[in-house]
mmCIF file of C-alpha atoms and ligand atoms in Angstrom:
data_model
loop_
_atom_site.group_PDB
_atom_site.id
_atom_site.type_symbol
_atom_site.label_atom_id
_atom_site.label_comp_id
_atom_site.label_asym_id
_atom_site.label_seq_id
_atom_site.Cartn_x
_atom_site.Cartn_y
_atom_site.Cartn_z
ATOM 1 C CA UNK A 259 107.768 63.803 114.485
ATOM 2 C CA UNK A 260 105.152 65.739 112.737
ATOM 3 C CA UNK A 261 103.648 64.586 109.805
ATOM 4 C CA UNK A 262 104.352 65.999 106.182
ATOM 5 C CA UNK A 263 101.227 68.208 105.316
ATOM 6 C CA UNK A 264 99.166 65.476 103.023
ATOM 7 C CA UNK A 265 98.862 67.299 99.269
ATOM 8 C CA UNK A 266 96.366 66.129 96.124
ATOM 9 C CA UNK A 267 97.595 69.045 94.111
ATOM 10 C CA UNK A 268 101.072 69.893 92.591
ATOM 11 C CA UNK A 269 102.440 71.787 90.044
ATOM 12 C CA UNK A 270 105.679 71.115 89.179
ATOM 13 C CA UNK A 271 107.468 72.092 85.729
ATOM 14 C CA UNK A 272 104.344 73.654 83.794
ATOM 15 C CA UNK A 273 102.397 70.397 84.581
ATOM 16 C CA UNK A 274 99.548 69.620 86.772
ATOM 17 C CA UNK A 275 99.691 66.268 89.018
ATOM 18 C CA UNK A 276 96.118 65.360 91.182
ATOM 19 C CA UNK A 277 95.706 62.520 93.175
ATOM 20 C CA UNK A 278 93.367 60.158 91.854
ATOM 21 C CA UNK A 279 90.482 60.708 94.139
ATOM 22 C CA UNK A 280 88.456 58.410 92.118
ATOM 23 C CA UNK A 281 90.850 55.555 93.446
ATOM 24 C CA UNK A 282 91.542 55.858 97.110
ATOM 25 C CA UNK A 283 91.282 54.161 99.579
ATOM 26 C CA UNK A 284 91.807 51.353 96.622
ATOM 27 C CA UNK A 285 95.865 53.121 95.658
ATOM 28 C CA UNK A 286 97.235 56.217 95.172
ATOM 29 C CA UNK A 287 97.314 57.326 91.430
ATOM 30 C CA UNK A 288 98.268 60.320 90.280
ATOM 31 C CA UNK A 289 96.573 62.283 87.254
ATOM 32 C CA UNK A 290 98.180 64.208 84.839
ATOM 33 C CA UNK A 291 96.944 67.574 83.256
ATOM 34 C CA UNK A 292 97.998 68.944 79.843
ATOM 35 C CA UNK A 293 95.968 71.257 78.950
ATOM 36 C CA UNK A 294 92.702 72.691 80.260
ATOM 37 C CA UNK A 295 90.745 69.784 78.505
ATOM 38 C CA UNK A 296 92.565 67.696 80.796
ATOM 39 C CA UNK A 297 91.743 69.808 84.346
ATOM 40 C CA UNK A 298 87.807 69.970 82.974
ATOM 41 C CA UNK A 299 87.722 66.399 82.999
ATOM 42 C CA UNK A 300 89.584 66.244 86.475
ATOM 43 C CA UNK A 301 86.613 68.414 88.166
ATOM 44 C CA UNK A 302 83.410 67.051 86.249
ATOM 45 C CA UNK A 303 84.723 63.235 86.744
ATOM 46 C CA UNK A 304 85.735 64.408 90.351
ATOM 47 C CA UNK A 305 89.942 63.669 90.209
ATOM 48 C CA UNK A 306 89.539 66.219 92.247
ATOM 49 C CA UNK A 307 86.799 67.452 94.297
ATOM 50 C CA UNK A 308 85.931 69.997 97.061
ATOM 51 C CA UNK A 309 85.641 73.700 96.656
ATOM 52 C CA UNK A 310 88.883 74.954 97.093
ATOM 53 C CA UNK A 311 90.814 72.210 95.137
ATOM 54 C CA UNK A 312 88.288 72.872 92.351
ATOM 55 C CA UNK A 313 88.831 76.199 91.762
ATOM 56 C CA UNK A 314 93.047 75.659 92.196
ATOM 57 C CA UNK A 315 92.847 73.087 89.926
ATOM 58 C CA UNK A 316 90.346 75.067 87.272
ATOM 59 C CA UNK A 317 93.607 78.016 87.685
ATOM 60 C CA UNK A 318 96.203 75.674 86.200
ATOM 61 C CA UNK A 319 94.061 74.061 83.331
ATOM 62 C CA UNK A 320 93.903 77.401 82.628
ATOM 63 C CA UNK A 321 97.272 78.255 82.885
ATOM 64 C CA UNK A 322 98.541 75.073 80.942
ATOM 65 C CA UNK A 323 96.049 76.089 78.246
ATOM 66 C CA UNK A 324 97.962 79.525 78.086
ATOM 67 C CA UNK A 325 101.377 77.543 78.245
ATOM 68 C CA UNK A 326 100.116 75.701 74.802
ATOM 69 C CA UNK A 327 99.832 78.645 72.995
ATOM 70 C CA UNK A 328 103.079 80.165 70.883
ATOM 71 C CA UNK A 329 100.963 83.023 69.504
ATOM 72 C CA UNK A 330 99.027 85.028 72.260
ATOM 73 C CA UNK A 331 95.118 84.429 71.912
ATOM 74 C CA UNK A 332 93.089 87.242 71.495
ATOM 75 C CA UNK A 333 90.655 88.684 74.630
ATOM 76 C CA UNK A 334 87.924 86.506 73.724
ATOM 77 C CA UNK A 335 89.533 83.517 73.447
ATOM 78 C CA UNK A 336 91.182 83.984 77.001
ATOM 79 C CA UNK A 337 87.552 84.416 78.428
ATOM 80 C CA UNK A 338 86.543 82.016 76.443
ATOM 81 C CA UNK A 339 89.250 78.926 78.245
ATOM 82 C CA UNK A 340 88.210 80.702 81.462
ATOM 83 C CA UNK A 341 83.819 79.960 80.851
ATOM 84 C CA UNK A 342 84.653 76.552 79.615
ATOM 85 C CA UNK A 343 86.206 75.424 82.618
ATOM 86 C CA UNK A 344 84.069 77.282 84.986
ATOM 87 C CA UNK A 345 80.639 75.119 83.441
ATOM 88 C CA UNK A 346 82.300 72.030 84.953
ATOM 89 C CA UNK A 347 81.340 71.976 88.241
ATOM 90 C CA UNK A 348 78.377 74.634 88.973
ATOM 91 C CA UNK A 349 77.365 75.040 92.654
ATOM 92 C CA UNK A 350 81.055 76.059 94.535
ATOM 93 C CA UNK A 351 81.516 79.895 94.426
ATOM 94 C CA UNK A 352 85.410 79.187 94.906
ATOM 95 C CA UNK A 353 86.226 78.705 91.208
ATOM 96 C CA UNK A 354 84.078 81.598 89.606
ATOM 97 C CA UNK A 355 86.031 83.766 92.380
ATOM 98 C CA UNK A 356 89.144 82.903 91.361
ATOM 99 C CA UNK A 357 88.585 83.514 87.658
ATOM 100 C CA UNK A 358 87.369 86.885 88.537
ATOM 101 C CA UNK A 359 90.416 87.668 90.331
ATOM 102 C CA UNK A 360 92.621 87.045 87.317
ATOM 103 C CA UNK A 361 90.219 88.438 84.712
ATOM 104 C CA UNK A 362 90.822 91.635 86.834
ATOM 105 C CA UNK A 363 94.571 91.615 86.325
ATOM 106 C CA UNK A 364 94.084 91.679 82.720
ATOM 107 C CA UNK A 365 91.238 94.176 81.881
ATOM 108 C CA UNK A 366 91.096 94.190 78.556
ATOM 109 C CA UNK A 367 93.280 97.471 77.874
ATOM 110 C CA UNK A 368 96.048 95.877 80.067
ATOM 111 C CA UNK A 369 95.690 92.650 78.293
ATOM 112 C CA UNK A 370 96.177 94.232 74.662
ATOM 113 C CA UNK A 371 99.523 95.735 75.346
ATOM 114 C CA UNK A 372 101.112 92.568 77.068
ATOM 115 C CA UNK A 373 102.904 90.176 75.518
ATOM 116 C CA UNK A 374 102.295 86.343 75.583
ATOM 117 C CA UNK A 375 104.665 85.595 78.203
ATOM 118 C CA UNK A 376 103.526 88.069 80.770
ATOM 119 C CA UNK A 377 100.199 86.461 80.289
ATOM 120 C CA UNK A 378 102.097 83.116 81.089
ATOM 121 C CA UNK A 379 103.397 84.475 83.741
ATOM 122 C CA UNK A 380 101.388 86.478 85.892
ATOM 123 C CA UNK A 381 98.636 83.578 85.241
ATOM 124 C CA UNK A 382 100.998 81.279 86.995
ATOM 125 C CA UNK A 383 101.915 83.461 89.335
ATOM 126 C CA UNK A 384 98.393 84.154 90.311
ATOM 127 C CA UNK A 385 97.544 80.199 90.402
ATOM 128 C CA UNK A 386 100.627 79.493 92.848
ATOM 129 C CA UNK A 387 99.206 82.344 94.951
ATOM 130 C CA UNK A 388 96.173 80.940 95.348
ATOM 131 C CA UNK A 389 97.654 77.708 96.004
ATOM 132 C CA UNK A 390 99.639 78.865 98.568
ATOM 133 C CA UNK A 391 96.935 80.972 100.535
ATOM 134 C CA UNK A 392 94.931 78.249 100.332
ATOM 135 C CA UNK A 393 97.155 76.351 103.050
ATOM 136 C CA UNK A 394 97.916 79.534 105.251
ATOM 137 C CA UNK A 395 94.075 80.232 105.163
ATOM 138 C CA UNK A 396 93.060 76.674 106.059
ATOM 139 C CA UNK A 397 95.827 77.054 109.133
ATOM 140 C CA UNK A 398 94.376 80.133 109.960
ATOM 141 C CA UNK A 399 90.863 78.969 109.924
ATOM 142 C CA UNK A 400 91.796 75.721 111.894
ATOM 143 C CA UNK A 401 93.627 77.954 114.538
ATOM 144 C CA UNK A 402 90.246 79.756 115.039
ATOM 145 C CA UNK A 403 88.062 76.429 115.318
ATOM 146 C CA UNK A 404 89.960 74.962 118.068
ATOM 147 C CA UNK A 405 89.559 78.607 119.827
ATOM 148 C CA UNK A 406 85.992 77.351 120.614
ATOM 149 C CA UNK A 407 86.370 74.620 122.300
ATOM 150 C CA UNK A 408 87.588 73.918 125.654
ATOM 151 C CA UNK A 409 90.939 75.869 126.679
ATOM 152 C CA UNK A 410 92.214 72.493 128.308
ATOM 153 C CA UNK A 411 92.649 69.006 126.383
ATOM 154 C CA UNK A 412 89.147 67.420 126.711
ATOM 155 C CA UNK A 413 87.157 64.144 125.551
ATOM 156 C CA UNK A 414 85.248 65.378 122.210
ATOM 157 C CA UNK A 415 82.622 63.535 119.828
ATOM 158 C CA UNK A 416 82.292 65.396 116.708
ATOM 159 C CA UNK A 417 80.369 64.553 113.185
ATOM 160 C CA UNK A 418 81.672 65.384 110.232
ATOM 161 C CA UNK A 419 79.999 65.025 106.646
ATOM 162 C CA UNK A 420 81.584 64.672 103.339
ATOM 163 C CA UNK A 421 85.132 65.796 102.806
ATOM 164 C CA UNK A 422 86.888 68.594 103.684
ATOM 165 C CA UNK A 423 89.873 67.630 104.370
ATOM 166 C CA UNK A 424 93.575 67.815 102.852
ATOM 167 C CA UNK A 425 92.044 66.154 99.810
ATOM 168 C CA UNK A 426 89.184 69.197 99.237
ATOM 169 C CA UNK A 427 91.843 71.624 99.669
ATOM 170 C CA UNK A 428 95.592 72.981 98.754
ATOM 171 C CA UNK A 429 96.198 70.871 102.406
ATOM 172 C CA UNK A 430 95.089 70.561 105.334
ATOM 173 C CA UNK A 431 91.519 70.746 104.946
ATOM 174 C CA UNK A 432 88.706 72.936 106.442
ATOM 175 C CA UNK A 433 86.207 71.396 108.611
ATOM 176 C CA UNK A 434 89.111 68.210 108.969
ATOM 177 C CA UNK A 435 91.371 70.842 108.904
ATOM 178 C CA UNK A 436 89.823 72.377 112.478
ATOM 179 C CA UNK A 437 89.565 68.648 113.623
ATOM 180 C CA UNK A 438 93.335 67.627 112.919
ATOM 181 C CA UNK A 439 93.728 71.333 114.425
ATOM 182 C CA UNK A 440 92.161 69.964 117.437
ATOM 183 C CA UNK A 441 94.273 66.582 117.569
ATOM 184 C CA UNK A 442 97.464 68.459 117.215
ATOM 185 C CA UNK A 443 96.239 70.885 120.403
ATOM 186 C CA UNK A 444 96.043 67.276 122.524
ATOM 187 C CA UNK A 445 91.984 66.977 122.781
ATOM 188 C CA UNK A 446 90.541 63.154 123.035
ATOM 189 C CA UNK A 447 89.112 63.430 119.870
ATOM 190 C CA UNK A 448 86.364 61.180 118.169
ATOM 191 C CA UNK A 449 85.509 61.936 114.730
ATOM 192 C CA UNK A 450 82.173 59.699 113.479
ATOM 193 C CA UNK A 451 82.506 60.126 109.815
ATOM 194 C CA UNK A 452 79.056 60.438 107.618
ATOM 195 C CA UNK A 453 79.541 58.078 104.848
ATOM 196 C CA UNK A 454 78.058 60.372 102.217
ATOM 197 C CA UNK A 455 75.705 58.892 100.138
ATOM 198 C CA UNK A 456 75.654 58.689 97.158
ATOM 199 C CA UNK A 457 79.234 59.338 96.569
ATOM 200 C CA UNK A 458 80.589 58.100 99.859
ATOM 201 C CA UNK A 459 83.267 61.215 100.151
ATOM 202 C CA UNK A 460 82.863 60.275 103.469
ATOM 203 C CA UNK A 461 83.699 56.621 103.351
ATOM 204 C CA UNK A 462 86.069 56.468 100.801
ATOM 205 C CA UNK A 463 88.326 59.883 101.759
ATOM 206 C CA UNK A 464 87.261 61.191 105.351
ATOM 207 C CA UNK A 465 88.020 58.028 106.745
ATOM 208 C CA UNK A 466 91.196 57.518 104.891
ATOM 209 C CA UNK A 467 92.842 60.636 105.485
ATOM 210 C CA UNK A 468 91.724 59.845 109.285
ATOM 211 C CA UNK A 469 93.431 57.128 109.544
ATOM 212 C CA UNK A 470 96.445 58.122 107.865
ATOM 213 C CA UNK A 471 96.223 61.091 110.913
ATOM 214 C CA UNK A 472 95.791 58.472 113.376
ATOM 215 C CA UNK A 473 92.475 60.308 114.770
ATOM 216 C CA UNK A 474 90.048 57.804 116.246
ATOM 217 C CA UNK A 475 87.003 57.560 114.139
ATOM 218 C CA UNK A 476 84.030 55.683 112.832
ATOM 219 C CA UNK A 477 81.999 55.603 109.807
ATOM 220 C CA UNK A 478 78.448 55.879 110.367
ATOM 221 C CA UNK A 479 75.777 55.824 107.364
ATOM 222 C CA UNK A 480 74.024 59.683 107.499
ATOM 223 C CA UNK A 481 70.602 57.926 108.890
ATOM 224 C CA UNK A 482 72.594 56.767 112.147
ATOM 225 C CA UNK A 483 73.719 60.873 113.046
ATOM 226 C CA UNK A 484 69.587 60.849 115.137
ATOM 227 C CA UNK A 485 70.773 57.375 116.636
ATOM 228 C CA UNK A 486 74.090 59.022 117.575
ATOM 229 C CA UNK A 487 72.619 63.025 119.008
ATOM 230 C CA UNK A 488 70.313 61.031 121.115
ATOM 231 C CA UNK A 489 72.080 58.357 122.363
ATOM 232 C CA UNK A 490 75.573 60.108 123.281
ATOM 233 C CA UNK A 491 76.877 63.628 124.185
ATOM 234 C CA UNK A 492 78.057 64.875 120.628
ATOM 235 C CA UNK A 493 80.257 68.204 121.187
ATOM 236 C CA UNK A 494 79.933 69.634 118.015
ATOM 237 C CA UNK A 495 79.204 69.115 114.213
ATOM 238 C CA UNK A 496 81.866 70.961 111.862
ATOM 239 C CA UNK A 497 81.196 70.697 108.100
ATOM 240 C CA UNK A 498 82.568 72.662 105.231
ATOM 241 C CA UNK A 499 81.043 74.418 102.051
ATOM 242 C CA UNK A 500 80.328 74.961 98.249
ATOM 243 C CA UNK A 501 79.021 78.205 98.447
ATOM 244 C CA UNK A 502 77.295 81.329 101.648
ATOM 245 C CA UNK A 503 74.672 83.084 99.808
ATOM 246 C CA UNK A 504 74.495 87.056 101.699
ATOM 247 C CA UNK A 505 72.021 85.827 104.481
ATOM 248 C CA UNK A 506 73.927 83.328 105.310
ATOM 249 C CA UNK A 507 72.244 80.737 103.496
ATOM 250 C CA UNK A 508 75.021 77.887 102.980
ATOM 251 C CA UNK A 509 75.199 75.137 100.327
ATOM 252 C CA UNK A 510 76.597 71.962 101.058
ATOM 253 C CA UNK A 511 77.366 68.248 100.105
ATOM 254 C CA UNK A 512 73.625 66.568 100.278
ATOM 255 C CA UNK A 513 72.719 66.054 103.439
ATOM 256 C CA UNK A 514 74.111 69.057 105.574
ATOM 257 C CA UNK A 515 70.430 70.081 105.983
ATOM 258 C CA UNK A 516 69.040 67.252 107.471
ATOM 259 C CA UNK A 517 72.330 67.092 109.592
ATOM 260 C CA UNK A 518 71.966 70.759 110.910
ATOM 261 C CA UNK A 519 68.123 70.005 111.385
ATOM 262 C CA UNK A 520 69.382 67.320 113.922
ATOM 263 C CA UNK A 521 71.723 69.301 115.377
ATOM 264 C CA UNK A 522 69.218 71.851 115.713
ATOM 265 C CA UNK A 523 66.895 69.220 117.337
ATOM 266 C CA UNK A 524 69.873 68.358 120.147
ATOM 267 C CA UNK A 525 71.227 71.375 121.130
ATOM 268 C CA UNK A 526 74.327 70.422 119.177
ATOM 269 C CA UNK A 527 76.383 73.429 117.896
ATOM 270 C CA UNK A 528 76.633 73.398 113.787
ATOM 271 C CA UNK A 529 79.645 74.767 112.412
ATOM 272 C CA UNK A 530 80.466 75.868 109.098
ATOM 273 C CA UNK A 531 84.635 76.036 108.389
ATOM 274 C CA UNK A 532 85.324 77.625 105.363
ATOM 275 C CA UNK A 533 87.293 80.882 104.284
ATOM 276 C CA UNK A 534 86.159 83.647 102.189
ATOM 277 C CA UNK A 535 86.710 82.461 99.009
ATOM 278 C CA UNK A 536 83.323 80.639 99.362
ATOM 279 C CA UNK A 537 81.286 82.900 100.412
ATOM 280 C CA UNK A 538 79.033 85.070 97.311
ATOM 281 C CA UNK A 539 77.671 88.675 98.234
ATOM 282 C CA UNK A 540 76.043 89.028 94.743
ATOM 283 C CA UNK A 541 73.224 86.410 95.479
ATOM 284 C CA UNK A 542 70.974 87.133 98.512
ATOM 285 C CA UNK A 543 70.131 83.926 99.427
ATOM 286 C CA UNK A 544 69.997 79.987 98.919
ATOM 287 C CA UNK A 545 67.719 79.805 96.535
ATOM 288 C CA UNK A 546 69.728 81.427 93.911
ATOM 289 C CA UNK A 547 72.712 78.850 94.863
ATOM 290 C CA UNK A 548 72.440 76.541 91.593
ATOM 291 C CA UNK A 549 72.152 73.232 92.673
ATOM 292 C CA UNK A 550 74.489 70.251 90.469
ATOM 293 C CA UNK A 551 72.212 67.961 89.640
ATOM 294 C CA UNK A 552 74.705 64.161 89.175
ATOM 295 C CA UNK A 553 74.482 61.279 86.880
ATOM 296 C CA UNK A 554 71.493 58.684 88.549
ATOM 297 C CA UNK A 555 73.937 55.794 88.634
ATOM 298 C CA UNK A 556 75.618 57.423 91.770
ATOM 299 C CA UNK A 557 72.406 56.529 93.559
ATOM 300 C CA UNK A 558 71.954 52.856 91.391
ATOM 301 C CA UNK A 559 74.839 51.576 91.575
ATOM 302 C CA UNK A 560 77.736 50.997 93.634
ATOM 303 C CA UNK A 561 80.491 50.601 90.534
ATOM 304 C CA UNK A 562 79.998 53.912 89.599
ATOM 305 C CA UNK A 563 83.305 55.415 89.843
ATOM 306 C CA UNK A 564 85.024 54.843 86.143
ATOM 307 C CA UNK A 565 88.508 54.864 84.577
ATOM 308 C CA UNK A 566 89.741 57.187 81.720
ATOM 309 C CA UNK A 567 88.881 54.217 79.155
ATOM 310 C CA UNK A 568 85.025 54.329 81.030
ATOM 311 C CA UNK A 569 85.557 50.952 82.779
ATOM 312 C CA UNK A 570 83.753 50.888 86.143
ATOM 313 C CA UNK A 571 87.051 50.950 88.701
ATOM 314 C CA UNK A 572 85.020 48.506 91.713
ATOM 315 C CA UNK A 573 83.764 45.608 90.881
ATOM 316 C CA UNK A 574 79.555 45.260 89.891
ATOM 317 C CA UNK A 575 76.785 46.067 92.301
ATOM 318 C CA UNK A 576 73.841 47.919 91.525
ATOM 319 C CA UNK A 577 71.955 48.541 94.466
ATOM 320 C CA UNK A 578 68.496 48.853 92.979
ATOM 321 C CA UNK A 579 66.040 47.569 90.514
ATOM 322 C CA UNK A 580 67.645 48.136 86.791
ATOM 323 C CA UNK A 581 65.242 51.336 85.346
ATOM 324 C CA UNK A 582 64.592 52.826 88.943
ATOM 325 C CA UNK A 583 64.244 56.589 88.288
ATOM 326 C CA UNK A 584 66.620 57.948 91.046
ATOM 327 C CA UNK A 585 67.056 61.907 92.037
ATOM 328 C CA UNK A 586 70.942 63.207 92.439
ATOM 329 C CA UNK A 587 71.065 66.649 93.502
ATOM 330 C CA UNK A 588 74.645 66.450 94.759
ATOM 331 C CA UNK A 589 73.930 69.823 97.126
ATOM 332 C CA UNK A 590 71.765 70.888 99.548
ATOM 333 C CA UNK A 591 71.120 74.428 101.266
ATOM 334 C CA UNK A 592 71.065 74.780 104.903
ATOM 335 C CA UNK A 593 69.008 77.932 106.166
ATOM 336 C CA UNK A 594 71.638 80.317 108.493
ATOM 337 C CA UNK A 595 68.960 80.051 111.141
ATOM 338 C CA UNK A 596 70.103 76.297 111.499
ATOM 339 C CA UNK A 597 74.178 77.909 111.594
ATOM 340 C CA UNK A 598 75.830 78.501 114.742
ATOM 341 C CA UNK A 599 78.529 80.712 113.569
ATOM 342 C CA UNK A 600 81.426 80.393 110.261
ATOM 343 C CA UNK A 601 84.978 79.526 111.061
ATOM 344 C CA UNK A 602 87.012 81.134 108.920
ATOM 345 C CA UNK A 603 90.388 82.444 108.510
ATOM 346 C CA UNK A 604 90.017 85.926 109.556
ATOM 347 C CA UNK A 605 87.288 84.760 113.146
ATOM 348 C CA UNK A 606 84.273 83.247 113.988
ATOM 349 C CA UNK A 607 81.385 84.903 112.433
ATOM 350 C CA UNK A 608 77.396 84.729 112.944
ATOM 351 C CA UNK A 609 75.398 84.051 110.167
ATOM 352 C CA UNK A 610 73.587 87.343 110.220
ATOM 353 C CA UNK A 611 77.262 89.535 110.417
ATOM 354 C CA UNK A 612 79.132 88.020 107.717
ATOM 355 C CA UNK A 613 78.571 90.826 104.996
ATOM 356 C CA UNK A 614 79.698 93.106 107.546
ATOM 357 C CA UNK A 615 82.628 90.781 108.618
ATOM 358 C CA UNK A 616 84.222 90.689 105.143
ATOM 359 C CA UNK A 617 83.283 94.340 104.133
HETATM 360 O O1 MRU B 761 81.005 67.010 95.515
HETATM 361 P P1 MRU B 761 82.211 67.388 96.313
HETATM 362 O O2 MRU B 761 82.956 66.227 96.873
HETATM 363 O O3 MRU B 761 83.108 68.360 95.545
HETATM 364 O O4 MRU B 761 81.608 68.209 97.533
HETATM 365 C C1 MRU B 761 82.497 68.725 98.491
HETATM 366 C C2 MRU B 761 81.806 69.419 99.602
HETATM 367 O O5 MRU B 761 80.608 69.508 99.645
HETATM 368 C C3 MRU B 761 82.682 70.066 100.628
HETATM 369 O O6 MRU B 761 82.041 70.078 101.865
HETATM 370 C C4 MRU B 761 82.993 71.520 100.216
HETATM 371 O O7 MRU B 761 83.390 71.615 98.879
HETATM 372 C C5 MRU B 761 84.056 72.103 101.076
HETATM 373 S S1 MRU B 761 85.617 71.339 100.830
HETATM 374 C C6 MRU B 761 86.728 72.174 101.804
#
């Protein structure tokens, strides 16, 4: 019997429940939202991560901040709830595009004349929308990844890096969502998992939600991905995205580059799974992708991940001399010269044709 479709993200009368990601593998917690105070928190402490799940999560703080009101707030103040929760997480495009799409449902003539409860609403509305494209995008997208591989069930190594899975999205994932794709279609699939330094997404969540999927895998530290190109036939890497500057330029968890640079090195196809919503036309290339620079004790310590009260949720163990300066930038850009082609939900697209692609 197939599987229920794993979910971090559901709104269910006016409230907001995420799964803890702060907490698996260790249990599964759920976290509450209120108000858009509440969903800030949730994306700058990482409740909830990846790009999609960001920016469906930054809709319904927004929305329960609308739902708080009895009098309607004035145009300002609407923008205003809508900038505060877009500073909380600064490199995925996913978020800013969704806030543009609802700002453009109320220009500000439109949103004069309605009343509080249309604002409600059509806010909510919007937000499940999202929600729900999210899924039939990521099975769209998926479809298209397994269409390039072979036509027959075959043995296939792939690397993976971060997470992109059910947890960094509405459900079923990107770049995990192709590889569960794959599984389903009957290939002999072997996932080796990047851990993900510093904040072992890759540890912690890849390799749980591969397990839970029954898809044989391994966890391998990001310096072993050399060892592994050279040593065995690797069929493909498949990672997901934060943001696809206009060239093609494509901003990922740290440690993509060096990743693609290997693949590069072996003749192993890079793949980038991701659907439209993260890729931004206005900038024309990587350099302009702002890059979220994280807290140093993600690269000190190993007890970094904290509780609401602030009380560290593993056990002690810094990793490194106590006053080590240590560098966090929590993104990196790989150069579309080092992309073999973006999966996403409407084809497979070359670097060089996506601004054609999308129109
Ligand atoms: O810092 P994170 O965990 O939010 O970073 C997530 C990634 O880099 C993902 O690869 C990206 O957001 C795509 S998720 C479908």
């Amino acid at each position: 019997m197939k599987k229920d479709l794993l979910r971090p993200i559901f709104w269910e009368n006016d409230s907001l429940k995420l799964l803890d990601q702060r907490q698996i593998p260790g249990k599964k917690e759920w976290y509450v939202a209120k108000n858009s105070k509440d969903a800030i928190f949730a994306i700058r402490e990482m409740v909830v991560r990846g790009a999609p799940a960001i920016a469906i999560t930054g809709l319904f703080g927004a929305v329960l901040e609308l739902k708080n009101f009895s009098l309607k707030p004035d145009y300002q103040t609407f923008q205003n709830i809508l900038s505060q929760i877009l500073e909380s997480r600064p490199t995925a495009v996913n978020l800013r595009r969704a806030f543009e799409e609802l700002s453009s449902l109320f220009p500000k003539e439109t949103f004069e004349k309605i009343s509080l409860s249309e604002l409600q609403q059509k806010s909510e509305e919007f937000a499940i929308q999202v929600f729900d494209e999210d899924i039939r995008n990521n099975l769209a997208l998926a479809k298209n990844g397994v269409s390039l591989f072979p036509s027959s069930p075959s043995k296939l190594n792939i690397i993976t890096h971060c997470n992109t899975g059910a947890l960094a999205t509405a459900g079923h994932g990107t770049a995990l969502g192709v590889i569960r794709s794959l599984k389903e279609f009957g290939h002999d699939l072997t996932v080796f998992a990047d851990e993900t330094r510093p904040y072992l997404q890759g540890a912690r969540l890849t390799a749980w939600e591969l397990m839970e999927e029954g898809i044989e895998n391994y966890l391998i530290t990001d310096s072993m991905a050399g060892w592994l190109m050279s040593s065995r036939k690797i069929d493909a890497v498949i990672v997901g995205v934060d943001r696809v500057a206009a060239n093609g330029d494509s901003a990922n968890k740290i440690g993509t580059y060096p990743l693609a640079v290997l693949a590069k090195h072996h003749g192993v196809p890079f793949y980038i799974a991701a659907t439209e919503k993260s890729f931004d036309f206005k900038i024309a290339d990587g350099s302009q992708i702002p890059i979220e620079m994280r807290t140093q004790d993600e690269v000190t310590r190993l007890n970094f991940l904290k509780n609401e009260k602030g009380e560290p949720i593993l056990p002690e163990g810094v990793i490194a001399p106590v006053g080590v300066k240590a560098l966090n930038p929590s993104f990196d850009v790989t150069p579309a010269s080092l992309i073999k082609a973006f999966i996403t939900e409407k084809g497979i697209v070359l670097p060089d044709k996506i601004k054609d692609f999308f129109g």
